[in-house]
Coordinates of C-alpha atoms in Angstrom, one line a residue:
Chain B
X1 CA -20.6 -82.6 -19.9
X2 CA -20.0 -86.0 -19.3
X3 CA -21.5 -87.1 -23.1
X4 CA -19.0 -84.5 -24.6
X5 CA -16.0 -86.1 -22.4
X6 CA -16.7 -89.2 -23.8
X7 CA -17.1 -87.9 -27.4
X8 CA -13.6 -86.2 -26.9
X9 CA -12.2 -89.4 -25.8
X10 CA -14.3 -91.2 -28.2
X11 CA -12.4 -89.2 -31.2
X12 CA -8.8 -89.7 -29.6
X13 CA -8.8 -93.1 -29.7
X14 CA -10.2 -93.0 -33.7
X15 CA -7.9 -90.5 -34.3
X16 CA -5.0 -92.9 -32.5
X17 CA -5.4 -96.0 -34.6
X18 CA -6.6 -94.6 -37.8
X19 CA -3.1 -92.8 -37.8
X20 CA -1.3 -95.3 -35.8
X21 CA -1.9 -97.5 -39.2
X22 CA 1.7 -98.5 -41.3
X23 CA 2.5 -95.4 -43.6
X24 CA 2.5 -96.6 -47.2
X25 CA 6.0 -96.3 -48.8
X26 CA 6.6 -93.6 -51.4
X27 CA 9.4 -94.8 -53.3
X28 CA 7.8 -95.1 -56.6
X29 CA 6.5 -92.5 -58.6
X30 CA 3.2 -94.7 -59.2
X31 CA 2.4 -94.7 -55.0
X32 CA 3.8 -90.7 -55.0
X33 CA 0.5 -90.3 -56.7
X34 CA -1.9 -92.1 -54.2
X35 CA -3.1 -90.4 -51.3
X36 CA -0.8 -90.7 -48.4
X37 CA -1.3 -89.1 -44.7
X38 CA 0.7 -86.2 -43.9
X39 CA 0.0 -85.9 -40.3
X40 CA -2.9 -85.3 -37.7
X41 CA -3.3 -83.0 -34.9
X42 CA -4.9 -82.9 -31.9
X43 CA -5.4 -79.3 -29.6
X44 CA -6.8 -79.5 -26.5
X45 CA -7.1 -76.2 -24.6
X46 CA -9.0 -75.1 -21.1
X47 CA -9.2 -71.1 -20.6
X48 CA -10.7 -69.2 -17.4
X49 CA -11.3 -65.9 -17.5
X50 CA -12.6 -63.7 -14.5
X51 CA -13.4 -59.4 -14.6
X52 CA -16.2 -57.0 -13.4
X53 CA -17.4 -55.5 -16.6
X54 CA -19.6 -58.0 -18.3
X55 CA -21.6 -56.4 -21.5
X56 CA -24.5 -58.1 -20.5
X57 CA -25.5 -56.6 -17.4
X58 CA -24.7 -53.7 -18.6
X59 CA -20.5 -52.9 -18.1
X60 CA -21.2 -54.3 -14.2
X61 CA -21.0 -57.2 -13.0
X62 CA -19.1 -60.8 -13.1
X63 CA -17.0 -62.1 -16.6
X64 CA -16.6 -65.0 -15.5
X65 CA -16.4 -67.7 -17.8
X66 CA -14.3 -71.0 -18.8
X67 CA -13.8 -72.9 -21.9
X68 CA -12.9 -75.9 -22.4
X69 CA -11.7 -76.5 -26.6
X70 CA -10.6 -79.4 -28.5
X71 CA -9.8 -79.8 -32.3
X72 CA -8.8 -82.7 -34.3
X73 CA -7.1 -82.0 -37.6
X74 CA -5.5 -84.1 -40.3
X75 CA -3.8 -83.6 -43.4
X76 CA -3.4 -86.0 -46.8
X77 CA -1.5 -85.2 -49.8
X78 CA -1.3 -86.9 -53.5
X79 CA 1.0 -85.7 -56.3
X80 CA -0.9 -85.7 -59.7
X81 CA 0.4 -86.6 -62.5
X82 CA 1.8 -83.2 -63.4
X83 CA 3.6 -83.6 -60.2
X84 CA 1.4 -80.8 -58.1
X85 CA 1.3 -82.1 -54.6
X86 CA -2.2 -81.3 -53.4
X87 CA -2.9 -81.3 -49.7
X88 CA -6.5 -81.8 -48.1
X89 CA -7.1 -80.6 -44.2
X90 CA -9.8 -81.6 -42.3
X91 CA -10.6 -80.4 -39.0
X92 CA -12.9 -80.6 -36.0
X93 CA -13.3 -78.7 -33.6
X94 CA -15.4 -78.7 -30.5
X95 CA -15.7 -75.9 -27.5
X96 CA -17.8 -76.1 -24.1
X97 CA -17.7 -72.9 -22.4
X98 CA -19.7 -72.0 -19.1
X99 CA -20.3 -68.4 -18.6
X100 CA -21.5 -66.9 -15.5
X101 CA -22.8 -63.4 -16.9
X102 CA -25.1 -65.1 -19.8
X103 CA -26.6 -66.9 -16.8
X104 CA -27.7 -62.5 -16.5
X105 CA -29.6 -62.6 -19.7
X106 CA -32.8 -64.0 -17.9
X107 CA -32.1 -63.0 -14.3
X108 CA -35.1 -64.3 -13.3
X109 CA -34.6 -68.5 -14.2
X110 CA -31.8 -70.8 -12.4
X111 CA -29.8 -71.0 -15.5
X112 CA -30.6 -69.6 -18.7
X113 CA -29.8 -71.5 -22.2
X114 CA -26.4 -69.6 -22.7
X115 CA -24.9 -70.6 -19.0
X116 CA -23.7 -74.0 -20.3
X117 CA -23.2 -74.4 -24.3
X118 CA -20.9 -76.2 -27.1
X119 CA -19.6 -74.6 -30.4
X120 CA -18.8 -77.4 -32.8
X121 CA -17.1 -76.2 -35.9
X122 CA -15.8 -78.1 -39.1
X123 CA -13.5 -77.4 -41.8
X124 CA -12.5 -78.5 -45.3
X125 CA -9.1 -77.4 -46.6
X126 CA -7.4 -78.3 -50.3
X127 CA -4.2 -76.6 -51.3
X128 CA -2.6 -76.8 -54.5
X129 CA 1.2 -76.4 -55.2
X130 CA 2.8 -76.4 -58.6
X131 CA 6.6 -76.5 -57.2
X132 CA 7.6 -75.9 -61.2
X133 CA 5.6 -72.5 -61.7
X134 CA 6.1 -71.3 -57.8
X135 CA 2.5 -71.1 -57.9
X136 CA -0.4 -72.5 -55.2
X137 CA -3.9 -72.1 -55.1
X138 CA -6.3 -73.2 -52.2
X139 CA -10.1 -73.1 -51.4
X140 CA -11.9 -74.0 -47.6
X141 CA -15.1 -74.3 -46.8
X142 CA -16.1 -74.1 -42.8
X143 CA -18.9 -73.7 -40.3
X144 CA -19.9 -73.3 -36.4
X145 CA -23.1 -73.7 -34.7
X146 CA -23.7 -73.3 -30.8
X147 CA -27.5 -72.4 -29.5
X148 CA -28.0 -69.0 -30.4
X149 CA -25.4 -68.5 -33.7
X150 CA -24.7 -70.5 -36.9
X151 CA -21.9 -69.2 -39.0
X152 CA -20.7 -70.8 -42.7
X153 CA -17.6 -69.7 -44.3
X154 CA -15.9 -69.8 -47.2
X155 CA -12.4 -68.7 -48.6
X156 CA -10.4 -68.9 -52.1
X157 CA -6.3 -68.4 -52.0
X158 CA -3.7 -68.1 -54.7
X159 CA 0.2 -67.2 -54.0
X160 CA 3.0 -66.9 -56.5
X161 CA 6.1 -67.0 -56.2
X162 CA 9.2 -64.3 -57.4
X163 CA 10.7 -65.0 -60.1
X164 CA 14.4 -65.8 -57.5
X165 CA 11.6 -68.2 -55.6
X166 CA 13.1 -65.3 -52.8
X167 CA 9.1 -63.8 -52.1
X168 CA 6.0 -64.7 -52.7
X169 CA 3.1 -62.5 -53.1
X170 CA -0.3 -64.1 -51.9
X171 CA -4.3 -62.9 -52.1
X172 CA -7.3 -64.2 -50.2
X173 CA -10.8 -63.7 -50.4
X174 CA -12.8 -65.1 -47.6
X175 CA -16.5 -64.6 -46.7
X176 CA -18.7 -65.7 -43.3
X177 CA -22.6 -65.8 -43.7
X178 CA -23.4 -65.8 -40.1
X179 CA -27.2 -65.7 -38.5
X180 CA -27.9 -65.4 -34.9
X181 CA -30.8 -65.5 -32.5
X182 CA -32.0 -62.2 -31.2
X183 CA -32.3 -63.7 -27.5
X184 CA -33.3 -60.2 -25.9
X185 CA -32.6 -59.3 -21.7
X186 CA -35.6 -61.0 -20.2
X187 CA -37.2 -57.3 -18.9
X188 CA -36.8 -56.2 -22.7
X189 CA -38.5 -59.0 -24.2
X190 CA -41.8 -56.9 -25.7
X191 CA -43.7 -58.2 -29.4
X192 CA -41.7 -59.8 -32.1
X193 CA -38.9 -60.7 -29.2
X194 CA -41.3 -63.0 -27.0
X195 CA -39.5 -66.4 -28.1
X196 CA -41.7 -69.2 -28.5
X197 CA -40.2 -72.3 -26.6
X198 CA -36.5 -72.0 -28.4
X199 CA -37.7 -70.4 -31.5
X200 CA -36.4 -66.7 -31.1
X201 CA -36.4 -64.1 -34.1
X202 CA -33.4 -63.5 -36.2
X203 CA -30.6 -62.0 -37.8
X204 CA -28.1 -61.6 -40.9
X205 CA -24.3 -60.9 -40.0
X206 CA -21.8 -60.5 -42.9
X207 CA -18.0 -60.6 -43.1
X208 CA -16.3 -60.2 -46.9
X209 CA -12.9 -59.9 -46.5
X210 CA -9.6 -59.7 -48.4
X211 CA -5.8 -60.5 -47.5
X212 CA -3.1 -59.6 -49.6
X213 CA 0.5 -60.5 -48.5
X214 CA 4.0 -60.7 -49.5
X215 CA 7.0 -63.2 -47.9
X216 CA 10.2 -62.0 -48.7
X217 CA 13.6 -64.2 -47.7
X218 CA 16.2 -61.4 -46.5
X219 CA 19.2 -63.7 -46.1
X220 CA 19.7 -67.4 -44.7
X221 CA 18.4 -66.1 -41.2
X222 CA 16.3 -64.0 -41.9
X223 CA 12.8 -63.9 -43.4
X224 CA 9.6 -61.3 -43.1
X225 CA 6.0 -61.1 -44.1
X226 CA 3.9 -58.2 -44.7
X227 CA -0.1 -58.8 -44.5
X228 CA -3.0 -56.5 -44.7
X229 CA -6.0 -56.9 -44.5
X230 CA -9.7 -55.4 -45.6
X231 CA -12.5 -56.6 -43.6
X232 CA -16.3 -55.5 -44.5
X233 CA -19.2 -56.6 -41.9
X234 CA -22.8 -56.2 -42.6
X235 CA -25.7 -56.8 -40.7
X236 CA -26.2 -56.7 -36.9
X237 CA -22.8 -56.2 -35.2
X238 CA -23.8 -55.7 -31.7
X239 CA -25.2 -58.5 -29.7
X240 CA -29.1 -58.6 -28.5
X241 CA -28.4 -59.7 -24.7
X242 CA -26.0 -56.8 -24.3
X243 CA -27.6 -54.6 -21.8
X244 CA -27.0 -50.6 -21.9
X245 CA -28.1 -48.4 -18.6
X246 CA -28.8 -44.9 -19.3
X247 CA -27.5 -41.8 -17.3
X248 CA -31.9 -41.8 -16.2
X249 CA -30.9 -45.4 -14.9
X250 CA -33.3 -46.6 -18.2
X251 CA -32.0 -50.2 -19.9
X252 CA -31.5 -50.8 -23.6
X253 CA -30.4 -53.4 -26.0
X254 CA -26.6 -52.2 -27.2
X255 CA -27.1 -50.6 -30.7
X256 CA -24.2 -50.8 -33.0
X257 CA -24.2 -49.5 -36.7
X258 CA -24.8 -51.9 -39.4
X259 CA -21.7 -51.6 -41.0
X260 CA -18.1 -51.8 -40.2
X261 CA -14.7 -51.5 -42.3
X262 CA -11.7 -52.8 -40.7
X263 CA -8.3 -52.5 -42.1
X264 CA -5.3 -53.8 -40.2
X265 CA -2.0 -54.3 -41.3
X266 CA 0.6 -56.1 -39.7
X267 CA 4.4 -57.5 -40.6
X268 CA 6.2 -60.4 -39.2
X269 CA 9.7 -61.5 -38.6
X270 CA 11.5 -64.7 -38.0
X271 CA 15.1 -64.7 -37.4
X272 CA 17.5 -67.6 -36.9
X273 CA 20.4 -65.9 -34.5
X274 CA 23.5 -68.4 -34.1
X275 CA 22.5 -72.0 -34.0
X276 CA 20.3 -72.5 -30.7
X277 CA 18.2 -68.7 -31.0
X278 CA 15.4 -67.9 -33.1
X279 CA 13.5 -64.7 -32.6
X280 CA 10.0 -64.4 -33.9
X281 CA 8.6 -60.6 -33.6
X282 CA 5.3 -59.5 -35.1
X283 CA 3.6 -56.0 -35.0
X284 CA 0.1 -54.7 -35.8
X285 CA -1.6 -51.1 -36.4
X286 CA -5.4 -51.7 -36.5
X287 CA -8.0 -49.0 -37.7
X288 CA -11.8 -49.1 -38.2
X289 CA -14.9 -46.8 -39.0
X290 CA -16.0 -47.0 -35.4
X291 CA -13.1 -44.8 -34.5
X292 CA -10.9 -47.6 -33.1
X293 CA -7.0 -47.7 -33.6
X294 CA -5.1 -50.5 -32.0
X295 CA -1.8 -51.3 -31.8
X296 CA -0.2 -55.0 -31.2
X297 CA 4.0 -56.1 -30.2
X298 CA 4.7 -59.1 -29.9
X299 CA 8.1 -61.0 -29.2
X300 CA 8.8 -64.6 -28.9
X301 CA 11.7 -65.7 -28.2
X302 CA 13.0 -69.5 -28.9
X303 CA 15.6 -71.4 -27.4
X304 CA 16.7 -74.5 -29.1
X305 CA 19.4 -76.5 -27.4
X306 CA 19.1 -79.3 -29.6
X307 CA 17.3 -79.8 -32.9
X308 CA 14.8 -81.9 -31.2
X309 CA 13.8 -79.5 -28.3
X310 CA 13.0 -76.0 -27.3
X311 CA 11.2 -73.1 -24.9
X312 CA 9.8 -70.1 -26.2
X313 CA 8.5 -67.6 -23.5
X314 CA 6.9 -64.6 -25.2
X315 CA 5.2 -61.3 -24.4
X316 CA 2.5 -59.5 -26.0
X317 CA 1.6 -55.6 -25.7
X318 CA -1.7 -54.3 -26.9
X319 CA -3.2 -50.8 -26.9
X320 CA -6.3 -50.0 -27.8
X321 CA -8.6 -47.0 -28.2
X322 CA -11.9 -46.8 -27.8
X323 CA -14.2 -47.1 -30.4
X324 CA -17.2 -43.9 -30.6
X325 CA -19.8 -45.6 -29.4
X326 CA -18.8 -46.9 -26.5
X327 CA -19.6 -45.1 -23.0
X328 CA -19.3 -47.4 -19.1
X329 CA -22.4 -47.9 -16.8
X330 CA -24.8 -45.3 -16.7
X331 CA -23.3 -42.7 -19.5
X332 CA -24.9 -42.8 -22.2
X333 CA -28.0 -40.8 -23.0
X334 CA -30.7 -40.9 -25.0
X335 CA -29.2 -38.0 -27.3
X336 CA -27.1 -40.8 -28.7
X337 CA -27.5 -43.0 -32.1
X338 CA -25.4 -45.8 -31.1
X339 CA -24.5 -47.2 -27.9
X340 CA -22.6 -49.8 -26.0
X341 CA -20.7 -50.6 -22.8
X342 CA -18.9 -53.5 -24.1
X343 CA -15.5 -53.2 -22.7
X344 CA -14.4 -55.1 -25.0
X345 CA -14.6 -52.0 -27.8
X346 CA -13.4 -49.7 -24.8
X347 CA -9.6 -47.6 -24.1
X348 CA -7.4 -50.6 -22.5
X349 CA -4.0 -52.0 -22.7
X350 CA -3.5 -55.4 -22.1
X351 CA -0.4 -57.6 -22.0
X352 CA 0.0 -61.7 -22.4
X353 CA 3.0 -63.7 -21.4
X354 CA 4.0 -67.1 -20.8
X355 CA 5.7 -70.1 -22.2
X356 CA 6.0 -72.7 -24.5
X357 CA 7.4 -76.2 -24.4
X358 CA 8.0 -78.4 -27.9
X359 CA 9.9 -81.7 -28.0
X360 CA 9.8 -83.7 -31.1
X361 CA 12.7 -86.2 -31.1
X362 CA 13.1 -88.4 -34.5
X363 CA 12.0 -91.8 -32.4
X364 CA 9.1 -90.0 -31.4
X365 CA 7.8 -88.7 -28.2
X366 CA 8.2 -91.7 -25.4
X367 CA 9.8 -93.9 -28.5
X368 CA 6.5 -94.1 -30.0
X369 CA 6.9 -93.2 -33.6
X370 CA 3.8 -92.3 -34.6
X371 CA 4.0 -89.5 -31.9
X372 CA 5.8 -86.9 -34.1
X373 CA 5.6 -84.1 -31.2
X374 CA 4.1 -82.4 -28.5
X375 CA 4.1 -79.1 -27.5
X376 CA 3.0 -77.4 -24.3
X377 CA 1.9 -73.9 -23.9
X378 CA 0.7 -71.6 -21.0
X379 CA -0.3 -67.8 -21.1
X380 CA -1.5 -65.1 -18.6
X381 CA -3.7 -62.3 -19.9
X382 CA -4.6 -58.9 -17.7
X383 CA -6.2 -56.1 -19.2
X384 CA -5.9 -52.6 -18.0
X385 CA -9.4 -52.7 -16.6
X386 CA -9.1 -55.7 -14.3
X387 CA -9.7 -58.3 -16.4
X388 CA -7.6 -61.3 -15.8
X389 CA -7.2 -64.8 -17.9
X390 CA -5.4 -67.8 -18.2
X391 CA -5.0 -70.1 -21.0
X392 CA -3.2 -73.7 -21.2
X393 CA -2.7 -75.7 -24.8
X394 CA -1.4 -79.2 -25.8
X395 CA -0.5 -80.2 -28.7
X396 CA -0.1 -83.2 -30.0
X397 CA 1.4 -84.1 -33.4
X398 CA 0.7 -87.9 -35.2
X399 CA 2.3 -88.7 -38.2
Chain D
X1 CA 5.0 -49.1 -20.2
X2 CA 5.1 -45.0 -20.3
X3 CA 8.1 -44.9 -23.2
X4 CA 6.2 -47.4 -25.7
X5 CA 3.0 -45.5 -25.1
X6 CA 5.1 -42.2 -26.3
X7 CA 6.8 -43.9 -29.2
X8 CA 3.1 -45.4 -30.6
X9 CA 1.7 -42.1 -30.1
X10 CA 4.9 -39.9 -32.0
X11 CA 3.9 -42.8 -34.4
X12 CA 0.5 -42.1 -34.8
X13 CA 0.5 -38.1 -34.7
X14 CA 2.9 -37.8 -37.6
X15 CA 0.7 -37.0 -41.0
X16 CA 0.0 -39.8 -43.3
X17 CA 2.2 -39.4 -46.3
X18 CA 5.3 -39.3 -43.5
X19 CA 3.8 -42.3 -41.6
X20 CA 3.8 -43.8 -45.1
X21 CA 7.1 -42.7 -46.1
X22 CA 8.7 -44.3 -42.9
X23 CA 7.3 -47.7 -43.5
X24 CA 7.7 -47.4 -47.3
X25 CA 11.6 -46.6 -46.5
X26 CA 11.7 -49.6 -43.8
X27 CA 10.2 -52.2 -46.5
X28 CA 13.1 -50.6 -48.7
X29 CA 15.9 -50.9 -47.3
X30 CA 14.7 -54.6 -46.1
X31 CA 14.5 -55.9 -49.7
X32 CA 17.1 -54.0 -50.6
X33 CA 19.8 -56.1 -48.2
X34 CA 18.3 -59.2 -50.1
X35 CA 20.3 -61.8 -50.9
X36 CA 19.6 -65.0 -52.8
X37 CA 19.8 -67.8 -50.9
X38 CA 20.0 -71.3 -52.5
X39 CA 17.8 -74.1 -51.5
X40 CA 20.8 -75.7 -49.7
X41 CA 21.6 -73.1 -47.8
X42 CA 17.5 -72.8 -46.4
X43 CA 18.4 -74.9 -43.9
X44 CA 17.5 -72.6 -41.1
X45 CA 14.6 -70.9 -42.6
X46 CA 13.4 -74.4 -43.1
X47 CA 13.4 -74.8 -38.9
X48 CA 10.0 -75.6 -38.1
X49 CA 10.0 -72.8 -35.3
X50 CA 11.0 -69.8 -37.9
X51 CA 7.1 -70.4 -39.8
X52 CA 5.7 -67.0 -40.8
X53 CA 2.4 -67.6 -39.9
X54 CA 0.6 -68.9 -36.8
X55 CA 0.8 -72.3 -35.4
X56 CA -1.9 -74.5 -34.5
X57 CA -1.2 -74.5 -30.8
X58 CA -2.0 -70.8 -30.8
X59 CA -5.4 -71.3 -32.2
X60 CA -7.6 -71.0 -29.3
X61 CA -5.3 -68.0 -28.2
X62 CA -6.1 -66.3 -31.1
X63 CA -9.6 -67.2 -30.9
X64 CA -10.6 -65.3 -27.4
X65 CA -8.0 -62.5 -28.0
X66 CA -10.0 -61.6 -31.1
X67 CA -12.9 -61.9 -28.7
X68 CA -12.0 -59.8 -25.9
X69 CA -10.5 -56.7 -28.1
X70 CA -11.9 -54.7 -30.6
X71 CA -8.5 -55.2 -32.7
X72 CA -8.6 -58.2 -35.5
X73 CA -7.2 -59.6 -38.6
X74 CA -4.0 -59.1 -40.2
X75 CA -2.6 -62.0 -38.4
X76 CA -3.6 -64.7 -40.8
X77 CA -6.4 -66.1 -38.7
X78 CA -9.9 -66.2 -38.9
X79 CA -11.8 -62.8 -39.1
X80 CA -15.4 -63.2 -38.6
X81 CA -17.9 -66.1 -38.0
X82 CA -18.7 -67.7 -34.7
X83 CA -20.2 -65.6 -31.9
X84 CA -17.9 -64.5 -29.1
X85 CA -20.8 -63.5 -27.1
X86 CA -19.3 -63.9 -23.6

């Protein structure tokens, strides 16, 4: 812990005077073309969670967990010489979460090699945009490793503008080659699932996906988005350490089918009411092959007294129904194919609200310049079946 | 929290091709109140605050909600990779 605090501090401080360096001028078309910095970002958040319905012991049992997450992001641009302004994104990001219920996986050691870990996860970014042909393109590449899962992804985008410049249509095709450790509950660890020191069998998980979506400008306040998007996983879905108790009080490893199609689609809003209101409002309908249907509201308000300043509190209703395989503690049998008590695939409505905070005054946040803005945001989650979280996020914005 | 559960659920029971018809008719009548709005006049739309997608400081928000439901996508953020195990 006290390595990865340094790291973190470590990368603030590059990050700081890196960026904190003079910003070339772009007054001539010849330095337009040389690569310039846009602006970095860093995102620090700590989450804390707390429930009684942990997957891994089964649907009882603590959810206890925290995580502490931090990214570092920066953006450069360059025109070319056909005057496209290309922008590339960089971004790390790195996690440490404790959780009490994978300290459950081995019930029988102190702390077992999932109670304490760190996620670290990169990204690559370019976007293209041809300002004359209303027409960008984009391609990423990313990863994330943490003990028992590895996970590379990749993604191609192209948008185009209407012919008015008043919409834009936009495609993305997006793909995550994941493989994780099948680290088995310590009384079901029989043959091929004995690990040998850390080297545990393994698996393939899939994701192909697809987004299409279409911006359309409505009037000078008002603008919407409509996204959709098809989503095919492969491989094993469920999660080895996920225990499943019987109605004849007999434990199993969850067992999810090897497939799953999800196909949400969602539409957004922003609208600019007066001079010191915006309202942003987004809703989702969710469907899958597991026999889930969800439905998400959101509404964020955002109060702006001055250019430089404003609070947005927001709420956030979610419903969700229960996918087929799913059954609490104790109700499954072995009649059935699949099986899981995951809550997190179970019936439950949820809501989030908090507030945000976002001050970016033109001579920078304190007078520094280089510190474009900050923002400041804190949520509260409960779910319908006693779960309970909190999240806090800063933001800070160098340029 | 009884009325919304009602409304999503008229929602939902109604047959496809009417569900379809509804949102069809909604998208409609949007893009049919379109106006043209010149580049000086974007002003507004320009406001950092009114972006159409999701800002970075809702990232890790995003992240463990996509976790702890069974609901994702469709919300311009990542979709699969990374575990989520907890």
């Amino acid at each position: 812990m006290k390595k990865i605090t340094l790291s973190i501090l470590a990368l603030y401080i590059g990050v700081l005077a890196v960026f904190s360096q003079t910003k070339p001028s772009s007054d001539s078309a010849y330095r337009q073309r040389k690569l310039t910095f846009a602006e970095a970002n860093i995102v620090s958040s700590y989450y804390s969670q707390d429930g009684n319905n942990s997957a891994i012991t089964g649907g009882i049992g603590t959810e206890k967990l925290t995580d502490f997450s931090n990214s570092f992001s920066f953006k450069l641009t360059r025109v070319d010489k056909k005057w496209r302004k290309h922008s590339f994104d960089a971004e790390l990001g790195i996690d440490n979460y404790t959780s009490a219920s994978s300290d459950r996986i081995d019930m029988k050691a102190n702390s077992s090699a999932s109670y304490n870990d760190t996620r670290i996860y990169p990204s690559l970014n370019w976007t293209m945009e041809d300002d004359k042909k209303g027409l960008t393109w984009g391609a990423g590449a990313s990863a994330s490793r943490e003990f028992d899962y590895l996970s590379f992804g990749s993604q191609v985008n192209v948008a185009k503008k209407t012919k008015n410049r008043m919409g834009e249509f936009g495609m993305k095709l997006f793909t995550y080659l994941d493989n994780l450790k099948l680290i088995y509950p310590i009384e079901l660890r029989t043959g091929a699932f004995i690990p040998r020191g850390d080297d545990y069998p393994t698996a393939a998980r899939n994701t192909f996906g697809s987004t299409f979506s279409y911006n359309q400008i409505i009037n000078a306040q008002l603008q919407i988005s409509i996204l959709t998007d098809v989503i095919l996983q492969q491989g094993y879905l469920g999660l080895p350490f996920h225990r499943v108790y019987f109605s004849d009080n007999s434990v199993h490893v969850e067992k999810l089918p090897d497939s799953r199609l999800k196909t949400p689609i969602s539409i957004r809003a922003s609208y600019f009411a007066g001079d010191h209101l915006i309202f942003r409002g987004y809703y989702r309908y969710y469907q899958d092959d597991w026999g889930m249907t969800a439905h998400t509201i959101s509404l964020e308000p955002v109060i702006k007294p001055t250019a430089f300043f404003s609070v947005s509190p927001f709420y956030r209703f979610y419903s969700q129904q229960a996918t087929k395989y799913f059954a609490p503690y104790q109700q499954h049998t072995a009649a059935n194919t699949y099986y899981t008590s995951n809550f997190d695939l179970s019936t439950f409505t949820s809501h989030f609200y908090g507030a945000g905070l976002r001050m970016a005054p033109p001579n920078g946040i304190l007078g520094w310049q280089h510190l474009g803005a900050l923002e400041l945001r804190y949520g509260h989650y409960s779910r319908s079946n006693n779960m309970q979280s909190d999240i806090v996020t800063l933001n800070l914005t160098i340029k | 929290m009884q009325n919304s559960f009602r409304l999503t659920n008229y929602f939902t029971n109604l047959t496809s091709p009417v569900r379809l018809l509804i949102t069809a008719g909604f998208i409609f009548i949007c893009l049919s109140s379109c106006t043209t709005v010149k580049e000086y006049q974007k002003n507004k739309l320009n406001d950092s605050e009114m972006i159409l997608s999701n800002r970075k400081i809702e990232k890790t928000e995003l992240s463990f909600l996509s976790y702890r439901e069974g609901a994702s996508g469709a919300n311009a953020g990542k979709s699969g990779g990374g575990c989520g195990c907890n």
